mmCIF file of C-alpha atoms in Angstrom:
data_model
loop_
_atom_site.group_PDB
_atom_site.id
_atom_site.type_symbol
_atom_site.label_atom_id
_atom_site.label_comp_id
_atom_site.label_asym_id
_atom_site.label_seq_id
_atom_site.Cartn_x
_atom_site.Cartn_y
_atom_site.Cartn_z
ATOM 1 C CA UNK A 1213 -90.353 114.422 97.783
ATOM 2 C CA UNK A 1214 -92.509 116.921 99.636
ATOM 3 C CA UNK A 1215 -95.371 115.978 101.963
ATOM 4 C CA UNK A 1216 -98.431 118.153 102.463
ATOM 5 C CA UNK A 1217 -100.942 117.266 105.164
ATOM 6 C CA UNK A 1218 -104.332 118.972 105.016
ATOM 7 C CA UNK A 1219 -106.902 118.817 107.816
ATOM 8 C CA UNK A 1220 -106.177 115.147 108.475
ATOM 9 C CA UNK A 1221 -108.412 113.421 111.017
ATOM 10 C CA UNK A 1222 -108.738 109.863 112.274
ATOM 11 C CA UNK A 1223 -111.484 108.836 114.667
ATOM 12 C CA UNK A 1224 -111.723 105.584 116.602
ATOM 13 C CA UNK A 1225 -115.154 105.496 118.203
ATOM 14 C CA UNK A 1226 -115.290 108.609 120.375
ATOM 15 C CA UNK A 1227 -111.527 109.158 120.341
ATOM 16 C CA UNK A 1228 -109.861 111.505 117.860
ATOM 17 C CA UNK A 1229 -106.380 110.173 117.205
ATOM 18 C CA UNK A 1230 -105.827 112.928 114.615
ATOM 19 C CA UNK A 1231 -107.780 116.164 114.756
ATOM 20 C CA UNK A 1232 -107.366 118.396 111.709
ATOM 21 C CA UNK A 1233 -103.625 117.786 111.419
ATOM 22 C CA UNK A 1234 -102.127 120.287 108.952
ATOM 23 C CA UNK A 1235 -98.475 120.918 108.049
ATOM 24 C CA UNK A 1236 -95.980 120.697 105.185
ATOM 25 C CA UNK A 1237 -92.626 118.913 104.929
ATOM 26 C CA UNK A 1238 -90.290 120.157 102.228
ATOM 27 C CA UNK A 1239 -88.390 117.849 99.917
ATOM 28 C CA UNK A 1240 -84.947 116.733 101.058
ATOM 29 C CA UNK A 1241 -85.139 117.986 104.647
ATOM 30 C CA UNK A 1242 -84.602 116.138 107.920
ATOM 31 C CA UNK A 1243 -87.531 116.508 110.314
ATOM 32 C CA UNK A 1244 -88.147 115.460 113.876
ATOM 33 C CA UNK A 1245 -91.725 114.579 114.835
ATOM 34 C CA UNK A 1246 -92.304 114.905 118.555
ATOM 35 C CA UNK A 1247 -95.250 114.160 120.772
ATOM 36 C CA UNK A 1248 -96.134 112.357 123.958
ATOM 37 C CA UNK A 1249 -97.413 108.791 123.833
ATOM 38 C CA UNK A 1250 -100.895 108.956 122.358
ATOM 39 C CA UNK A 1251 -100.325 112.302 120.636
ATOM 40 C CA UNK A 1252 -101.017 110.816 117.184
ATOM 41 C CA UNK A 1253 -97.487 110.285 115.838
ATOM 42 C CA UNK A 1254 -97.866 106.627 114.920
ATOM 43 C CA UNK A 1255 -101.401 107.083 113.561
ATOM 44 C CA UNK A 1256 -100.138 109.825 111.252
ATOM 45 C CA UNK A 1257 -97.132 107.851 110.023
ATOM 46 C CA UNK A 1258 -99.209 104.741 109.323
ATOM 47 C CA UNK A 1259 -101.708 106.911 107.446
ATOM 48 C CA UNK A 1260 -98.854 108.398 105.421
ATOM 49 C CA UNK A 1261 -97.659 104.885 104.634
ATOM 50 C CA UNK A 1262 -101.115 103.739 103.573
ATOM 51 C CA UNK A 1263 -101.610 101.308 106.474
ATOM 52 C CA UNK A 1264 -104.483 103.355 107.913
ATOM 53 C CA UNK A 1265 -107.245 105.164 106.034
ATOM 54 C CA UNK A 1266 -108.046 108.660 107.360
ATOM 55 C CA UNK A 1267 -111.551 109.557 108.520
ATOM 56 C CA UNK A 1268 -111.198 112.868 106.661
ATOM 57 C CA UNK A 1269 -108.544 115.129 105.182
ATOM 58 C CA UNK A 1270 -105.734 114.406 102.752
ATOM 59 C CA UNK A 1271 -102.010 113.777 102.407
ATOM 60 C CA UNK A 1272 -100.199 114.773 99.215
ATOM 61 C CA UNK A 1273 -96.833 113.443 98.064
ATOM 62 C CA UNK A 1274 -95.369 115.819 95.487
ATOM 63 C CA UNK A 1275 -98.885 117.065 94.824
ATOM 64 C CA UNK A 1276 -100.458 113.607 94.432
ATOM 65 C CA UNK A 1277 -103.064 112.444 96.915
ATOM 66 C CA UNK A 1278 -101.844 109.210 98.534
ATOM 67 C CA UNK A 1279 -105.325 107.741 98.077
ATOM 68 C CA UNK A 1280 -105.107 108.127 94.303
ATOM 69 C CA UNK A 1281 -104.206 105.003 92.334
ATOM 70 C CA UNK A 1282 -101.336 106.765 90.545
ATOM 71 C CA UNK A 1283 -99.569 107.709 93.798
ATOM 72 C CA UNK A 1284 -96.649 105.331 94.374
ATOM 73 C CA UNK A 1285 -96.452 104.588 98.109
ATOM 74 C CA UNK A 1286 -93.424 102.425 97.366
ATOM 75 C CA UNK A 1287 -91.457 105.681 97.473
ATOM 76 C CA UNK A 1288 -92.002 105.728 101.247
ATOM 77 C CA UNK A 1289 -90.356 103.289 103.647
ATOM 78 C CA UNK A 1290 -91.668 103.206 107.197
ATOM 79 C CA UNK A 1291 -90.454 101.338 110.257
ATOM 80 C CA UNK A 1292 -92.182 101.257 113.625
ATOM 81 C CA UNK A 1293 -92.520 98.937 116.568
ATOM 82 C CA UNK A 1294 -94.777 96.457 114.753
ATOM 83 C CA UNK A 1295 -93.650 92.840 114.956
ATOM 84 C CA UNK A 1296 -93.253 92.140 111.243
ATOM 85 C CA UNK A 1297 -91.076 89.033 111.590
ATOM 86 C CA UNK A 1298 -92.242 85.428 112.035
ATOM 87 C CA UNK A 1299 -90.493 83.936 115.102
ATOM 88 C CA UNK A 1300 -89.214 80.761 113.398
ATOM 89 C CA UNK A 1301 -87.923 82.507 110.284
ATOM 90 C CA UNK A 1302 -84.305 83.476 109.756
ATOM 91 C CA UNK A 1303 -83.018 86.865 108.746
ATOM 92 C CA UNK A 1304 -81.703 85.531 105.433
ATOM 93 C CA UNK A 1305 -85.249 84.462 104.475
ATOM 94 C CA UNK A 1306 -86.464 88.004 105.035
ATOM 95 C CA UNK A 1307 -83.627 89.350 102.900
ATOM 96 C CA UNK A 1308 -84.672 87.020 100.078
ATOM 97 C CA UNK A 1309 -88.249 88.266 100.403
ATOM 98 C CA UNK A 1310 -87.124 91.900 100.199
ATOM 99 C CA UNK A 1311 -85.002 91.201 97.110
ATOM 100 C CA UNK A 1312 -88.078 89.804 95.365
ATOM 101 C CA UNK A 1313 -90.570 92.462 96.457
ATOM 102 C CA UNK A 1314 -88.625 95.716 96.897
ATOM 103 C CA UNK A 1315 -86.660 96.983 93.910
ATOM 104 C CA UNK A 1316 -85.371 99.831 96.107
ATOM 105 C CA UNK A 1317 -83.679 97.401 98.522
ATOM 106 C CA UNK A 1318 -79.851 97.286 98.463
ATOM 107 C CA UNK A 1319 -78.846 93.927 99.971
ATOM 108 C CA UNK A 1320 -75.150 94.753 99.892
ATOM 109 C CA UNK A 1321 -75.751 97.844 102.022
ATOM 110 C CA UNK A 1322 -77.933 95.863 104.420
ATOM 111 C CA UNK A 1323 -75.198 93.303 104.987
ATOM 112 C CA UNK A 1324 -72.700 96.108 105.631
ATOM 113 C CA UNK A 1325 -75.009 97.429 108.342
ATOM 114 C CA UNK A 1326 -75.423 93.915 109.752
ATOM 115 C CA UNK A 1327 -71.664 93.674 110.187
ATOM 116 C CA UNK A 1328 -71.498 97.141 111.708
ATOM 117 C CA UNK A 1329 -74.305 96.417 114.198
ATOM 118 C CA UNK A 1330 -73.189 92.858 115.046
ATOM 119 C CA UNK A 1331 -75.987 90.988 113.256
ATOM 120 C CA UNK A 1332 -75.852 87.954 110.946
ATOM 121 C CA UNK A 1333 -78.333 86.461 108.515
ATOM 122 C CA UNK A 1334 -78.686 83.085 110.296
ATOM 123 C CA UNK A 1335 -80.306 84.683 113.329
ATOM 124 C CA UNK A 1336 -83.909 83.616 114.046
ATOM 125 C CA UNK A 1337 -86.385 86.398 114.762
ATOM 126 C CA UNK A 1338 -87.865 84.586 117.737
ATOM 127 C CA UNK A 1339 -84.494 84.455 119.486
ATOM 128 C CA UNK A 1340 -83.476 88.060 118.855
ATOM 129 C CA UNK A 1341 -83.573 90.673 121.601
ATOM 130 C CA UNK A 1342 -85.601 93.864 121.321
ATOM 131 C CA UNK A 1343 -82.418 95.761 120.500
ATOM 132 C CA UNK A 1344 -81.412 93.272 117.797
ATOM 133 C CA UNK A 1345 -84.863 93.498 116.213
ATOM 134 C CA UNK A 1346 -84.531 97.283 116.183
ATOM 135 C CA UNK A 1347 -81.069 97.097 114.628
ATOM 136 C CA UNK A 1348 -82.396 94.778 111.928
ATOM 137 C CA UNK A 1349 -85.232 97.166 111.113
ATOM 138 C CA UNK A 1350 -82.993 100.228 110.882
ATOM 139 C CA UNK A 1351 -80.468 98.275 108.784
ATOM 140 C CA UNK A 1352 -83.226 97.487 106.286
ATOM 141 C CA UNK A 1353 -84.523 101.066 106.310
ATOM 142 C CA UNK A 1354 -81.076 102.548 105.754
ATOM 143 C CA UNK A 1355 -80.656 100.183 102.784
ATOM 144 C CA UNK A 1356 -83.816 101.355 101.034
ATOM 145 C CA UNK A 1357 -83.076 103.749 98.197
ATOM 146 C CA UNK A 1358 -86.347 105.675 98.495
ATOM 147 C CA UNK A 1359 -87.008 109.441 98.603
ATOM 148 C CA UNK A 1360 -88.947 109.335 101.897
ATOM 149 C CA UNK A 1361 -87.776 107.525 105.051
ATOM 150 C CA UNK A 1362 -90.063 107.438 108.084
ATOM 151 C CA UNK A 1363 -88.853 106.214 111.479
ATOM 152 C CA UNK A 1364 -91.188 105.699 114.446
ATOM 153 C CA UNK A 1365 -89.166 105.527 117.692
ATOM 154 C CA UNK A 1366 -86.215 103.868 115.896
ATOM 155 C CA UNK A 1367 -83.947 103.463 118.950
ATOM 156 C CA UNK A 1368 -86.218 101.189 121.001
ATOM 157 C CA UNK A 1369 -84.088 98.854 123.103
ATOM 158 C CA UNK A 1370 -80.767 100.262 121.865
ATOM 159 C CA UNK A 1371 -77.921 101.058 124.232
ATOM 160 C CA UNK A 1372 -76.247 104.504 123.984
ATOM 161 C CA UNK A 1373 -73.448 103.217 121.732
ATOM 162 C CA UNK A 1374 -75.833 101.684 119.207
ATOM 163 C CA UNK A 1375 -78.075 104.756 119.297
ATOM 164 C CA UNK A 1376 -75.133 106.986 118.466
ATOM 165 C CA UNK A 1377 -74.015 104.607 115.714
ATOM 166 C CA UNK A 1378 -77.498 104.541 114.186
ATOM 167 C CA UNK A 1379 -77.761 108.331 114.213
ATOM 168 C CA UNK A 1380 -74.364 108.564 112.497
ATOM 169 C CA UNK A 1381 -75.439 106.096 109.785
ATOM 170 C CA UNK A 1382 -78.715 107.938 109.279
ATOM 171 C CA UNK A 1383 -76.909 111.242 108.914
ATOM 172 C CA UNK A 1384 -74.539 109.658 106.381
ATOM 173 C CA UNK A 1385 -77.512 108.444 104.312
ATOM 174 C CA UNK A 1386 -79.061 111.894 104.486
ATOM 175 C CA UNK A 1387 -75.869 113.640 103.376
ATOM 176 C CA UNK A 1388 -75.353 111.150 100.554
ATOM 177 C CA UNK A 1389 -78.862 110.969 99.059
ATOM 178 C CA UNK A 1390 -80.868 113.850 100.579
ATOM 179 C CA UNK A 1391 -84.097 111.916 101.168
ATOM 180 C CA UNK A 1392 -86.919 113.523 103.080
ATOM 181 C CA UNK A 1393 -86.586 112.036 106.570
ATOM 182 C CA UNK A 1394 -89.223 112.052 109.295
ATOM 183 C CA UNK A 1395 -88.073 110.695 112.649
ATOM 184 C CA UNK A 1396 -90.600 110.409 115.474
ATOM 185 C CA UNK A 1397 -89.478 110.379 119.074
ATOM 186 C CA UNK A 1398 -90.212 111.919 122.455
ATOM 187 C CA UNK A 1399 -86.513 112.457 123.247
ATOM 188 C CA UNK A 1400 -85.889 115.905 121.805
ATOM 189 C CA UNK A 1401 -82.285 116.416 122.888
ATOM 190 C CA UNK A 1402 -81.050 113.251 121.161
ATOM 191 C CA UNK A 1403 -82.183 114.370 117.715
ATOM 192 C CA UNK A 1404 -81.585 118.115 118.043
ATOM 193 C CA UNK A 1405 -78.132 117.856 116.438
ATOM 194 C CA UNK A 1406 -79.529 115.902 113.477
ATOM 195 C CA UNK A 1407 -82.796 117.441 112.383
ATOM 196 C CA UNK A 1408 -83.367 120.754 110.641
ATOM 197 C CA UNK A 1409 -86.945 121.298 111.753
ATOM 198 C CA UNK A 1410 -89.139 119.935 114.507
ATOM 199 C CA UNK A 1411 -92.877 119.358 114.333
ATOM 200 C CA UNK A 1412 -94.549 118.926 117.718
ATOM 201 C CA UNK A 1413 -97.991 117.373 117.710
ATOM 202 C CA UNK A 1414 -100.309 117.154 120.675
ATOM 203 C CA UNK A 1415 -103.758 115.605 120.906
ATOM 204 C CA UNK A 1416 -103.763 115.058 117.153
ATOM 205 C CA UNK A 1417 -102.956 118.662 116.218
ATOM 206 C CA UNK A 1418 -99.793 120.551 115.292
ATOM 207 C CA UNK A 1419 -98.657 122.465 118.340
ATOM 208 C CA UNK A 1420 -95.506 123.911 116.817
ATOM 209 C CA UNK A 1421 -93.338 123.669 113.698
ATOM 210 C CA UNK A 1422 -90.032 125.475 113.740
ATOM 211 C CA UNK A 1423 -86.305 125.112 113.132
ATOM 212 C CA UNK A 1424 -84.191 123.764 115.974
ATOM 213 C CA UNK A 1425 -82.312 127.057 116.165
ATOM 214 C CA UNK A 1426 -85.495 129.106 116.442
ATOM 215 C CA UNK A 1427 -86.822 126.805 119.162
ATOM 216 C CA UNK A 1428 -83.601 127.290 121.111
ATOM 217 C CA UNK A 1429 -83.940 131.061 120.755
ATOM 218 C CA UNK A 1430 -87.620 131.258 121.653
ATOM 219 C CA UNK A 1431 -87.741 128.939 124.657
ATOM 220 C CA UNK A 1432 -86.608 130.562 127.898
ATOM 221 C CA UNK A 1433 -87.313 130.860 131.602
ATOM 222 C CA UNK A 1434 -87.534 134.102 133.529
ATOM 223 C CA UNK A 1435 -87.168 134.150 137.308
ATOM 224 C CA UNK A 1436 -87.385 136.712 140.092
ATOM 225 C CA UNK A 1437 -90.027 137.975 142.454
ATOM 226 C CA UNK A 1438 -93.533 137.338 141.229
ATOM 227 C CA UNK A 1439 -94.170 141.092 140.948
ATOM 228 C CA UNK A 1440 -91.157 141.677 138.675
ATOM 229 C CA UNK A 1441 -91.763 138.626 136.521
ATOM 230 C CA UNK A 1442 -95.402 139.640 136.048
ATOM 231 C CA UNK A 1443 -94.258 143.107 134.962
ATOM 232 C CA UNK A 1444 -92.214 141.450 132.213
ATOM 233 C CA UNK A 1445 -94.907 139.116 130.854
ATOM 234 C CA UNK A 1446 -97.924 141.381 131.343
ATOM 235 C CA UNK A 1447 -99.155 142.708 128.015
ATOM 236 C CA UNK A 1448 -96.451 140.875 126.020
ATOM 237 C CA UNK A 1449 -98.660 139.457 123.266
ATOM 238 C CA UNK A 1450 -95.662 137.931 121.457
ATOM 239 C CA UNK A 1451 -94.629 135.916 124.524
ATOM 240 C CA UNK A 1452 -96.607 132.866 125.645
ATOM 241 C CA UNK A 1453 -96.334 131.774 129.271
ATOM 242 C CA UNK A 1454 -96.299 127.995 129.179
ATOM 243 C CA UNK A 1455 -95.982 127.258 132.870
ATOM 244 C CA UNK A 1456 -95.488 128.970 136.229
ATOM 245 C CA UNK A 1457 -93.604 127.650 139.235
ATOM 246 C CA UNK A 1458 -93.803 129.524 142.519
ATOM 247 C CA UNK A 1459 -92.200 129.367 145.946
ATOM 248 C CA UNK A 1460 -93.499 132.168 148.088
ATOM 249 C CA UNK A 1461 -92.718 135.428 146.281
ATOM 250 C CA UNK A 1462 -90.079 133.792 144.045
ATOM 251 C CA UNK A 1463 -91.342 132.718 140.618
ATOM 252 C CA UNK A 1464 -90.088 130.947 137.518
ATOM 253 C CA UNK A 1465 -92.103 131.400 134.336
ATOM 254 C CA UNK A 1466 -91.395 129.167 131.354
ATOM 255 C CA UNK A 1467 -92.026 131.138 128.174
ATOM 256 C CA UNK A 1468 -92.002 130.883 124.404
ATOM 257 C CA UNK A 1469 -91.404 133.902 122.161
ATOM 258 C CA UNK A 1470 -89.064 136.850 121.539
ATOM 259 C CA UNK A 1471 -87.595 138.182 124.787
ATOM 260 C CA UNK A 1472 -84.869 140.729 123.900
ATOM 261 C CA UNK A 1473 -86.984 143.608 122.616
ATOM 262 C CA UNK A 1474 -89.409 143.270 125.498
ATOM 263 C CA UNK A 1475 -86.672 143.564 128.133
ATOM 264 C CA UNK A 1476 -85.039 146.529 126.381
ATOM 265 C CA UNK A 1477 -88.394 148.301 126.248
ATOM 266 C CA UNK A 1478 -88.996 147.848 129.990
ATOM 267 C CA UNK A 1479 -85.450 148.830 130.987
ATOM 268 C CA UNK A 1480 -85.556 152.046 128.957
ATOM 269 C CA UNK A 1481 -88.771 153.093 130.666
ATOM 270 C CA UNK A 1482 -87.579 152.236 134.159
ATOM 271 C CA UNK A 1483 -90.268 149.627 134.694
ATOM 272 C CA UNK A 1484 -87.572 147.029 135.443
ATOM 273 C CA UNK A 1485 -83.953 147.135 136.500
ATOM 274 C CA UNK A 1486 -81.392 144.812 134.957
ATOM 275 C CA UNK A 1487 -81.067 142.626 138.068
ATOM 276 C CA UNK A 1488 -84.794 142.363 138.746
ATOM 277 C CA UNK A 1489 -85.171 139.266 136.615
ATOM 278 C CA UNK A 1490 -82.896 136.487 135.394
ATOM 279 C CA UNK A 1491 -83.178 134.709 132.040
ATOM 280 C CA UNK A 1492 -82.083 131.159 131.222
ATOM 281 C CA UNK A 1493 -82.352 129.333 127.901
ATOM 282 C CA UNK A 1494 -84.845 126.501 128.056
ATOM 283 C CA UNK A 1495 -83.395 123.075 127.171
ATOM 284 C CA UNK A 1496 -85.308 121.586 124.260
ATOM 285 C CA UNK A 1497 -86.525 118.616 126.272
ATOM 286 C CA UNK A 1498 -87.907 120.910 128.973
ATOM 287 C CA UNK A 1499 -89.535 123.050 126.295
ATOM 288 C CA UNK A 1500 -91.206 119.955 124.881
ATOM 289 C CA UNK A 1501 -92.455 118.953 128.344
ATOM 290 C CA UNK A 1502 -93.997 122.301 129.193
ATOM 291 C CA UNK A 1503 -95.499 122.709 125.719
ATOM 292 C CA UNK A 1504 -97.323 119.392 126.011
ATOM 293 C CA UNK A 1505 -98.129 119.445 129.731
ATOM 294 C CA UNK A 1506 -101.877 119.654 130.281
ATOM 295 C CA UNK A 1507 -101.838 119.476 134.062
ATOM 296 C CA UNK A 1508 -103.344 122.371 135.934
ATOM 297 C CA UNK A 1509 -100.903 124.831 137.454
ATOM 298 C CA UNK A 1510 -100.138 124.364 141.124
ATOM 299 C CA UNK A 1511 -101.812 126.758 143.595
ATOM 300 C CA UNK A 1512 -99.836 129.809 144.723
ATOM 301 C CA UNK A 1513 -97.362 129.077 147.494
ATOM 302 C CA UNK A 1514 -96.484 125.583 146.296
ATOM 303 C CA UNK A 1515 -93.588 124.489 144.120
ATOM 304 C CA UNK A 1516 -93.640 121.964 141.345
ATOM 305 C CA UNK A 1517 -91.045 120.596 138.942
ATOM 306 C CA UNK A 1518 -92.199 118.567 135.936
#
């Protein structure tokens, strides 16, 4: 199922949690949703799931407005960090509840994931660790035969081995059923091998939506003397300087855009020599940091690393 978000806003008092959020997710694709804490990720996902009513704007699932009575929100399964389990209840009681209320729930699959993740149905929620609670939630989500799966920080409290195992299971589900998957996180590198496209939101707005490959191609750093680096970026309308770091006359500029044609143009005209500047690809996590960093640049002559 496709998801279309149009000018979605949510206001709490004087704070805009979502501010005209607009983007489209195609059916059967795996998306990463990135943003700093407070960027609006959870507010959006809970609005998509019907838990929060928007202040304005709309979300459409396969062309149907989610606020319409004929839109089936049961086709979406969302997990976040909400404490949905009663402390004294056992896991098996929750499984019985899901069997009665969720026709999309596959109990056999859930129990297979329990065995894989080291869980059992006699465990009490109040005595489970944060990691075990997370593993229970993802086990349930992976067992839901729905066309849209939404995960909000799904690796909370998981050690590296369990994170890798979860990602493998999620990829298996995606390859088998091709649901539309939206996975929210602030750890870009961990999901870069899984997702097809990344949506970065910041202060309730879409900052960027692009394929992982394009993001790798477009994010880069250029270093050299300040004079030479400025010659490269000056007048380059297709290149956005995200951040500058300086130490005396030596500069590093973190950029986003197409770099090859620009360099060729300057070399052919003798404005720059090949060794005047050095390029490095920008790791996706660093790209995310500089894209969403709102701190003022450091004064000339100082050096800062985010």
